[in-house]
Coordinates of C-alpha atoms in Angstrom, one line a residue:
X15 CA 73.4 50.0 97.4
X16 CA 74.3 54.0 96.3
X17 CA 71.6 55.5 94.7
X18 CA 73.2 58.8 93.5
X19 CA 74.1 59.4 89.8
X20 CA 77.2 57.3 89.0
X21 CA 78.9 60.8 87.6
X22 CA 78.4 62.5 90.9
X23 CA 80.1 59.6 92.8
X24 CA 83.1 60.3 95.0
X25 CA 82.8 64.3 94.1
X26 CA 82.6 65.5 97.8
X27 CA 86.3 63.7 98.5
X28 CA 87.6 65.1 95.3
X29 CA 86.7 68.2 96.0
X30 CA 88.1 68.0 99.9
X31 CA 91.7 66.8 97.7
X32 CA 91.2 70.2 95.6
X33 CA 90.9 72.4 98.8
X34 CA 93.3 70.1 100.4
X35 CA 96.0 71.0 97.2
X36 CA 94.7 74.9 97.5
X37 CA 94.9 75.4 101.0
X38 CA 98.9 74.5 100.4
X39 CA 99.3 76.3 97.6
X40 CA 98.1 79.5 98.9
X41 CA 100.1 79.0 102.2
X42 CA 103.1 78.7 100.5
X43 CA 103.4 82.1 98.9
X44 CA 101.7 83.4 101.6
X45 CA 104.9 83.5 103.2
X46 CA 106.6 86.2 101.3
X47 CA 103.4 88.5 100.2
X48 CA 99.8 89.2 101.1
X49 CA 100.2 86.9 104.0
X50 CA 97.2 88.7 105.3
X51 CA 94.6 87.7 102.6
X52 CA 96.5 84.1 101.5
X53 CA 96.8 83.3 105.3
X54 CA 93.4 82.8 106.2
X55 CA 92.6 81.4 102.9
X56 CA 94.5 78.2 103.2
X57 CA 93.5 78.3 107.1
X58 CA 89.8 78.1 105.6
X59 CA 90.4 75.7 103.1
X60 CA 92.8 73.3 105.1
X61 CA 89.9 73.3 107.8
X62 CA 86.8 72.6 105.3
X63 CA 89.1 69.9 103.5
X64 CA 89.7 68.5 107.4
X65 CA 86.2 68.4 107.6
X66 CA 85.3 66.7 104.9
X67 CA 87.4 64.0 105.1
X68 CA 90.0 64.5 102.6
X69 CA 92.6 61.3 101.0
X70 CA 95.6 64.6 101.4
X71 CA 95.5 64.7 104.6
X72 CA 99.1 65.4 105.2
X73 CA 98.8 67.8 102.4
X74 CA 96.0 69.8 103.9
X75 CA 97.5 69.7 107.6
X76 CA 100.6 71.6 105.5
X77 CA 98.5 74.2 104.2
X78 CA 96.8 74.5 107.9
X79 CA 100.6 75.4 109.2
X80 CA 101.7 77.5 106.0
X81 CA 98.6 79.9 106.8
X82 CA 99.2 79.8 110.3
X83 CA 102.5 80.9 109.6
X84 CA 101.5 83.2 107.4
X85 CA 99.8 85.0 110.2
X86 CA 102.3 85.2 112.9
X87 CA 104.8 86.3 109.9
X88 CA 102.6 89.2 109.4
X89 CA 102.3 89.8 113.0
X90 CA 105.8 89.6 113.8
X91 CA 106.1 92.5 110.9
X92 CA 103.4 94.8 111.9
X93 CA 104.4 94.6 115.9
X94 CA 108.5 95.0 114.4
X95 CA 107.7 97.9 111.9
X96 CA 104.8 99.2 114.0
X97 CA 102.8 99.6 111.1
X98 CA 102.1 97.6 107.6
X99 CA 105.3 97.7 105.8
X100 CA 104.3 98.0 102.2
X101 CA 104.6 101.1 100.4
X102 CA 103.1 102.2 97.4
X103 CA 104.7 104.8 96.0

């Protein structure tokens, strides 16, 4: 019998599901903008969600793939342009 508070049951899975969705939602725009920030955030959230046993495993794996793609795009742009391509002026 589970002795935890009934209102708190299943919150670990729900939190992991939220992290899986968040990793996907951060990795997707990271392909275009702020990939230096959004890529690692997507990777970390996806790995934590997978470690916690999310029910949305496919979404977490997609977020992981998008986060890695964000970082690969950043590396490609930096090596092609010999620096960061953003200009603020």
